[in-house]
Short mmCIF file of N, CA and C in Angstrom, two decimals:
data_model
loop_
_atom_site.label_atom_id
_atom_site.label_comp_id
_atom_site.label_asym_id
_atom_site.label_seq_id
_atom_site.Cartn_x
_atom_site.Cartn_y
_atom_site.Cartn_z
N MET A 4 69.77 58.55 19.75
CA MET A 4 69.71 56.96 19.63
C MET A 4 70.09 56.78 21.19
N THR A 5 69.94 55.94 21.65
CA THR A 5 70.30 55.19 23.06
C THR A 5 71.38 54.71 23.26
N ALA A 6 72.07 54.29 24.17
CA ALA A 6 72.97 54.03 24.34
C ALA A 6 72.90 53.28 26.28
N ASP A 7 73.49 51.93 26.05
CA ASP A 7 73.76 51.11 27.23
C ASP A 7 75.23 51.23 27.74
N TYR A 8 75.57 52.41 28.69
CA TYR A 8 77.00 52.60 28.74
C TYR A 8 77.61 51.75 29.57
N ASP A 9 77.09 50.77 30.59
CA ASP A 9 77.38 49.90 31.59
C ASP A 9 78.08 48.94 30.55
N HIS A 10 76.97 48.36 29.38
CA HIS A 10 77.45 47.53 28.61
C HIS A 10 78.91 47.73 27.80
N ALA A 11 78.57 49.12 27.23
CA ALA A 11 79.46 49.55 26.46
C ALA A 11 80.85 49.47 26.96
N VAL A 12 81.38 49.92 27.99
CA VAL A 12 82.78 49.95 28.98
C VAL A 12 83.07 48.78 29.05
N ARG A 13 82.25 47.68 29.12
CA ARG A 13 82.89 46.31 29.29
C ARG A 13 83.27 45.48 28.12
N HIS A 14 82.33 46.12 26.98
CA HIS A 14 82.13 45.04 25.69
C HIS A 14 82.58 45.87 24.68
N HIS A 15 82.95 47.13 24.63
CA HIS A 15 83.47 47.68 23.23
C HIS A 15 84.70 48.35 23.56
N MET A 16 85.57 48.30 22.41
CA MET A 16 86.30 49.33 22.32
C MET A 16 86.35 50.74 22.50
N ILE A 17 86.73 51.83 23.80
CA ILE A 17 86.32 52.92 23.69
C ILE A 17 87.52 53.75 23.98
N ASP A 18 88.27 54.42 22.86
CA ASP A 18 89.29 55.09 22.68
C ASP A 18 88.99 56.74 23.24
N LEU A 19 89.91 57.51 23.91
CA LEU A 19 89.52 58.65 24.52
C LEU A 19 90.65 60.01 23.71
N TYR A 20 90.08 60.98 23.33
CA TYR A 20 91.01 61.50 22.72
C TYR A 20 91.18 62.92 23.98
N GLU A 21 92.57 62.93 24.61
CA GLU A 21 92.65 63.74 25.42
C GLU A 21 94.04 64.90 24.90
N ASP A 22 93.90 65.99 25.58
CA ASP A 22 94.67 66.84 24.99
C ASP A 22 95.07 68.06 26.29
N GLY A 23 96.21 67.82 26.85
CA GLY A 23 96.45 68.93 28.33
C GLY A 23 96.01 68.09 29.51
N GLY A 24 95.66 66.64 29.56
CA GLY A 24 94.91 66.06 30.37
C GLY A 24 93.25 66.25 30.39
N GLU A 25 93.05 67.03 29.29
CA GLU A 25 91.23 67.46 29.29
C GLU A 25 91.13 66.37 28.21
N LEU A 26 89.87 65.51 28.62
CA LEU A 26 89.12 64.80 27.73
C LEU A 26 88.06 65.65 26.64
N ARG A 27 88.39 65.35 25.33
CA ARG A 27 87.99 66.13 24.52
C ARG A 27 86.82 65.39 23.55
N ALA A 28 87.11 63.99 23.42
CA ALA A 28 86.05 63.46 22.66
C ALA A 28 86.58 62.01 22.49
N LEU A 29 85.76 61.08 21.71
CA LEU A 29 86.06 59.98 22.25
C LEU A 29 85.03 59.18 20.92
N ILE A 30 86.01 57.69 20.59
CA ILE A 30 85.24 56.70 19.47
C ILE A 30 84.96 55.60 20.22
N GLU A 31 83.88 55.20 20.02
CA GLU A 31 83.33 53.52 20.57
C GLU A 31 83.33 52.74 19.43
N MET A 32 83.74 51.49 19.09
CA MET A 32 83.99 50.72 18.00
C MET A 32 83.67 49.27 18.98
N LEU A 33 83.28 48.44 17.80
CA LEU A 33 83.06 47.13 18.30
C LEU A 33 83.15 45.97 16.83
N VAL A 34 83.69 45.14 17.02
CA VAL A 34 83.65 43.85 15.68
C VAL A 34 82.62 43.54 15.93
N GLU A 35 82.00 43.37 14.43
CA GLU A 35 80.72 42.58 14.17
C GLU A 35 80.75 42.02 13.15
N ASP A 36 80.64 40.56 13.06
CA ASP A 36 80.79 39.70 11.42
C ASP A 36 82.07 40.12 11.10
N GLU A 37 82.22 40.90 9.55
CA GLU A 37 83.54 41.26 9.08
C GLU A 37 83.58 42.61 9.07
N HIS A 38 83.10 43.52 9.92
CA HIS A 38 83.12 44.66 10.20
C HIS A 38 83.72 45.49 11.23
N LEU A 39 84.05 46.88 11.17
CA LEU A 39 84.22 47.47 12.28
C LEU A 39 83.20 48.55 12.35
N LEU A 40 81.95 48.13 13.44
CA LEU A 40 81.25 48.87 13.90
C LEU A 40 81.38 50.36 14.83
N ILE A 41 81.53 51.51 14.23
CA ILE A 41 81.36 53.10 14.86
C ILE A 41 80.21 53.05 15.35
N GLU A 42 80.52 52.79 16.99
CA GLU A 42 78.72 53.03 17.76
C GLU A 42 78.88 54.43 17.88
N ASN A 43 79.81 55.02 18.43
CA ASN A 43 79.46 56.50 18.39
C ASN A 43 81.34 57.48 18.63
N VAL A 44 80.82 58.28 17.91
CA VAL A 44 81.97 59.48 18.01
C VAL A 44 81.32 60.82 18.31
N ALA A 45 82.07 61.14 19.49
CA ALA A 45 81.47 62.35 20.20
C ALA A 45 82.44 63.43 20.45
N VAL A 46 82.42 64.35 20.03
CA VAL A 46 83.61 65.35 20.25
C VAL A 46 82.75 66.43 20.95
N ARG A 47 83.68 67.00 22.13
CA ARG A 47 82.71 67.85 23.09
C ARG A 47 82.61 69.21 22.30
N GLN A 48 81.39 69.97 22.31
CA GLN A 48 80.86 70.70 21.63
C GLN A 48 82.18 72.00 21.46
N GLU A 49 82.54 72.42 22.48
CA GLU A 49 83.94 73.63 22.29
C GLU A 49 85.18 73.33 21.56
N HIS A 50 84.84 71.90 21.03
CA HIS A 50 86.55 71.28 20.66
C HIS A 50 85.79 71.01 19.19
N GLN A 51 84.61 71.14 18.68
CA GLN A 51 84.58 70.80 17.51
C GLN A 51 84.58 71.45 16.29
N GLY A 52 84.71 71.21 15.28
CA GLY A 52 85.51 71.78 13.97
C GLY A 52 86.87 72.03 14.37
N ARG A 53 87.60 71.03 14.99
CA ARG A 53 89.46 71.43 15.09
C ARG A 53 89.86 70.11 14.45
N GLY A 54 88.87 69.13 13.45
CA GLY A 54 89.82 68.23 12.98
C GLY A 54 89.79 66.87 14.06
N ILE A 55 89.24 66.83 15.29
CA ILE A 55 89.60 65.81 15.76
C ILE A 55 88.49 64.66 15.54
N GLY A 56 87.37 64.90 15.18
CA GLY A 56 86.59 63.55 14.32
C GLY A 56 86.98 63.17 13.38
N ASP A 57 87.93 63.95 12.34
CA ASP A 57 88.75 63.17 11.66
C ASP A 57 89.90 62.39 11.84
N ARG A 58 90.56 62.90 13.22
CA ARG A 58 91.69 62.04 13.45
C ARG A 58 90.95 60.81 14.16
N LEU A 59 90.06 60.79 15.22
CA LEU A 59 88.84 59.28 15.59
C LEU A 59 88.53 58.27 14.30
N LEU A 60 88.00 59.23 13.21
CA LEU A 60 87.77 58.18 12.14
C LEU A 60 89.10 57.69 11.44
N ARG A 61 90.06 57.99 11.24
CA ARG A 61 91.47 57.63 10.74
C ARG A 61 91.71 56.59 11.56
N HIS A 62 92.06 57.20 13.16
CA HIS A 62 92.49 55.90 14.32
C HIS A 62 91.28 54.78 14.21
N ALA A 63 90.09 54.61 13.67
CA ALA A 63 89.41 53.55 13.87
C ALA A 63 89.72 53.01 12.30
N GLU A 64 90.42 53.34 11.81
CA GLU A 64 90.68 52.46 10.25
C GLU A 64 92.07 52.18 10.71
N VAL A 65 92.54 52.79 11.53
CA VAL A 65 93.95 51.70 11.90
C VAL A 65 93.39 50.59 12.57
N VAL A 66 92.52 50.75 13.47
CA VAL A 66 91.85 49.94 14.49
C VAL A 66 91.56 48.64 13.75
N ALA A 67 90.67 48.93 12.80
CA ALA A 67 90.52 48.15 11.86
C ALA A 67 91.17 47.09 10.92
N ALA A 68 92.37 48.06 10.56
CA ALA A 68 93.58 47.05 9.81
C ALA A 68 94.23 46.36 10.67
N SER A 69 94.36 46.81 11.89
CA SER A 69 95.16 45.85 12.75
C SER A 69 94.30 44.85 13.22
N LEU A 70 93.17 44.80 12.71
CA LEU A 70 92.51 43.30 13.09
C LEU A 70 92.09 42.88 11.89
N ASN A 71 92.65 43.41 10.43
CA ASN A 71 92.82 42.82 9.60
C ASN A 71 91.17 42.63 9.07
N ILE A 72 90.43 43.70 9.28
CA ILE A 72 88.99 44.17 8.96
C ILE A 72 89.02 45.22 7.64
N ARG A 73 88.29 44.79 6.86
CA ARG A 73 88.69 45.97 5.50
C ARG A 73 87.24 46.81 5.23
N GLU A 74 86.42 46.74 6.04
CA GLU A 74 85.06 47.65 6.17
C GLU A 74 84.73 48.21 7.52
N ILE A 75 84.54 49.54 7.64
CA ILE A 75 83.56 50.36 8.72
C ILE A 75 82.47 50.78 8.40
N ARG A 76 81.77 50.16 9.85
CA ARG A 76 80.40 50.50 9.37
C ARG A 76 80.01 51.54 10.62
N LEU A 77 78.69 52.47 10.39
CA LEU A 77 78.66 53.25 11.58
C LEU A 77 76.71 53.52 11.03
N TYR A 78 76.44 54.40 11.91
CA TYR A 78 75.03 54.76 11.73
C TYR A 78 74.76 56.03 12.52
N THR A 79 73.95 56.90 11.76
CA THR A 79 73.40 58.46 12.35
C THR A 79 71.86 58.63 12.44
N ASN A 80 71.35 59.44 13.05
CA ASN A 80 70.06 59.76 13.05
C ASN A 80 69.92 60.55 11.41
N ALA A 81 68.83 60.29 10.73
CA ALA A 81 68.79 60.90 9.34
C ALA A 81 68.34 62.33 9.63
N ALA A 82 67.71 62.81 10.94
CA ALA A 82 67.78 64.37 10.95
C ALA A 82 68.86 65.10 11.12
N PHE A 83 70.28 64.51 11.47
CA PHE A 83 71.17 65.15 11.34
C PHE A 83 72.30 65.30 10.16
N ASP A 84 71.58 66.05 9.31
CA ASP A 84 72.44 66.03 7.66
C ASP A 84 73.62 66.64 7.76
N SER A 85 74.10 67.14 8.69
CA SER A 85 75.21 67.44 9.05
C SER A 85 76.32 66.46 8.94
N ASN A 86 75.47 65.46 10.05
CA ASN A 86 76.25 64.13 10.48
C ASN A 86 77.04 63.51 9.01
N ILE A 87 75.82 63.48 8.40
CA ILE A 87 75.55 62.26 7.23
C ILE A 87 76.72 63.33 6.20
N ALA A 88 76.84 64.49 6.13
CA ALA A 88 77.43 65.26 5.05
C ALA A 88 79.02 64.91 5.69
N PHE A 89 79.41 64.97 6.82
CA PHE A 89 80.56 64.64 7.44
C PHE A 89 81.05 63.34 6.89
N TYR A 90 80.30 62.59 7.26
CA TYR A 90 80.51 61.15 7.05
C TYR A 90 80.95 60.53 5.37
N ALA A 91 80.14 61.37 4.86
CA ALA A 91 79.94 60.73 3.23
C ALA A 91 81.23 61.64 2.67
N LYS A 92 81.55 62.86 3.19
CA LYS A 92 82.83 63.49 2.66
C LYS A 92 84.16 62.81 3.20
N ARG A 93 84.26 61.88 3.79
CA ARG A 93 85.07 61.24 4.72
C ARG A 93 85.15 59.71 4.24
N GLY A 94 84.41 59.60 2.91
CA GLY A 94 84.43 58.35 2.28
C GLY A 94 83.27 57.15 2.69
N TYR A 95 82.24 57.57 3.37
CA TYR A 95 81.49 56.77 3.98
C TYR A 95 80.29 57.03 2.86
N GLN A 96 79.79 55.56 2.32
CA GLN A 96 78.50 55.62 1.76
C GLN A 96 77.12 54.89 2.34
N GLU A 97 76.22 55.93 2.29
CA GLU A 97 74.65 55.09 2.85
C GLU A 97 74.52 53.98 2.17
N TYR A 98 74.02 52.86 2.55
CA TYR A 98 73.68 52.12 2.49
C TYR A 98 72.31 51.45 2.79
N ASP A 99 71.52 52.02 3.78
CA ASP A 99 70.52 51.83 4.24
C ASP A 99 69.52 52.68 5.31
N ARG A 100 68.73 52.75 5.18
CA ARG A 100 67.97 53.57 6.11
C ARG A 100 66.82 52.90 6.95
N ARG A 101 66.41 53.05 8.08
CA ARG A 101 65.65 52.03 8.78
C ARG A 101 64.54 53.03 9.87
N ALA A 102 63.54 52.80 9.79
CA ALA A 102 62.82 53.15 11.28
C ALA A 102 63.16 52.65 12.45
N LEU A 103 63.34 53.27 13.44
CA LEU A 103 63.52 52.83 15.03
C LEU A 103 62.44 52.77 15.82
N PRO A 104 62.27 51.83 16.66
CA PRO A 104 60.95 51.98 17.58
C PRO A 104 60.78 53.09 18.00
N SER A 105 61.73 54.08 18.30
CA SER A 105 61.53 55.58 18.68
C SER A 105 60.92 56.50 18.05
N GLY A 106 60.92 55.92 16.57
CA GLY A 106 60.33 56.56 15.65
C GLY A 106 61.10 57.34 14.86
N ARG A 107 62.75 57.44 15.16
CA ARG A 107 63.58 57.90 14.33
C ARG A 107 64.30 57.45 13.14
N ILE A 108 64.78 57.67 12.23
CA ILE A 108 65.01 57.16 10.81
C ILE A 108 66.72 56.68 11.32
N ALA A 109 67.23 55.76 11.24
CA ALA A 109 68.69 55.42 11.38
C ALA A 109 69.18 55.47 9.79
N VAL A 110 70.38 56.25 9.32
CA VAL A 110 71.17 55.97 8.31
C VAL A 110 72.52 55.48 8.73
N PHE A 111 72.58 53.84 7.63
CA PHE A 111 73.22 53.30 8.11
C PHE A 111 74.35 53.35 6.74
N MET A 112 75.94 53.72 7.02
CA MET A 112 77.16 54.26 6.20
C MET A 112 77.96 52.75 6.11
N ARG A 113 78.79 52.90 5.37
CA ARG A 113 79.99 52.06 5.08
C ARG A 113 81.11 52.50 4.55
N LYS A 114 82.01 52.36 4.80
CA LYS A 114 83.46 52.72 4.00
C LYS A 114 83.99 51.51 3.82
N ASP A 115 84.68 51.09 2.48
CA ASP A 115 85.75 49.96 2.60
C ASP A 115 86.88 50.43 2.36
N LEU A 116 87.72 49.63 2.97
CA LEU A 116 89.04 50.17 3.55
C LEU A 116 89.69 49.41 2.01
N GLY A 117 89.65 48.37 1.37
CA GLY A 117 90.24 47.78 0.50
C GLY A 117 91.57 47.44 1.19
N GLU A 118 92.81 47.42 0.50
CA GLU A 118 94.13 47.12 0.89
C GLU A 118 95.06 48.21 1.07
N ARG A 119 94.11 49.64 1.46
CA ARG A 119 95.10 50.55 2.01
C ARG A 119 96.20 50.54 2.73
N TYR A 120 95.42 49.62 3.78
CA TYR A 120 96.20 49.22 5.42
C TYR A 120 97.12 47.63 5.19
#
């Protein structure tokens, strides 16, 4: 996918996951209409598989609840089956697939938080 980091830093919520002063991961979120959009979840390769992605997604749920938002959405590249499975295992459901101008296929997923928070 593509990213405009100058815009993101100014207009999105970006929370960092650090341990021992080392940046290990981040999550980028923004409020859109009546949902919280996770624009990016990035965990440094050497720290993947340690539950950091889970913690970041739970953090997004807490952020959404603090904003009185009951739905989280995200999208990923259809070529990344492992990403789709990762999100599905955590309660996200696919609701759309769209071709992007780049020729890639984006998979759109969402999670209804209901009244949990």
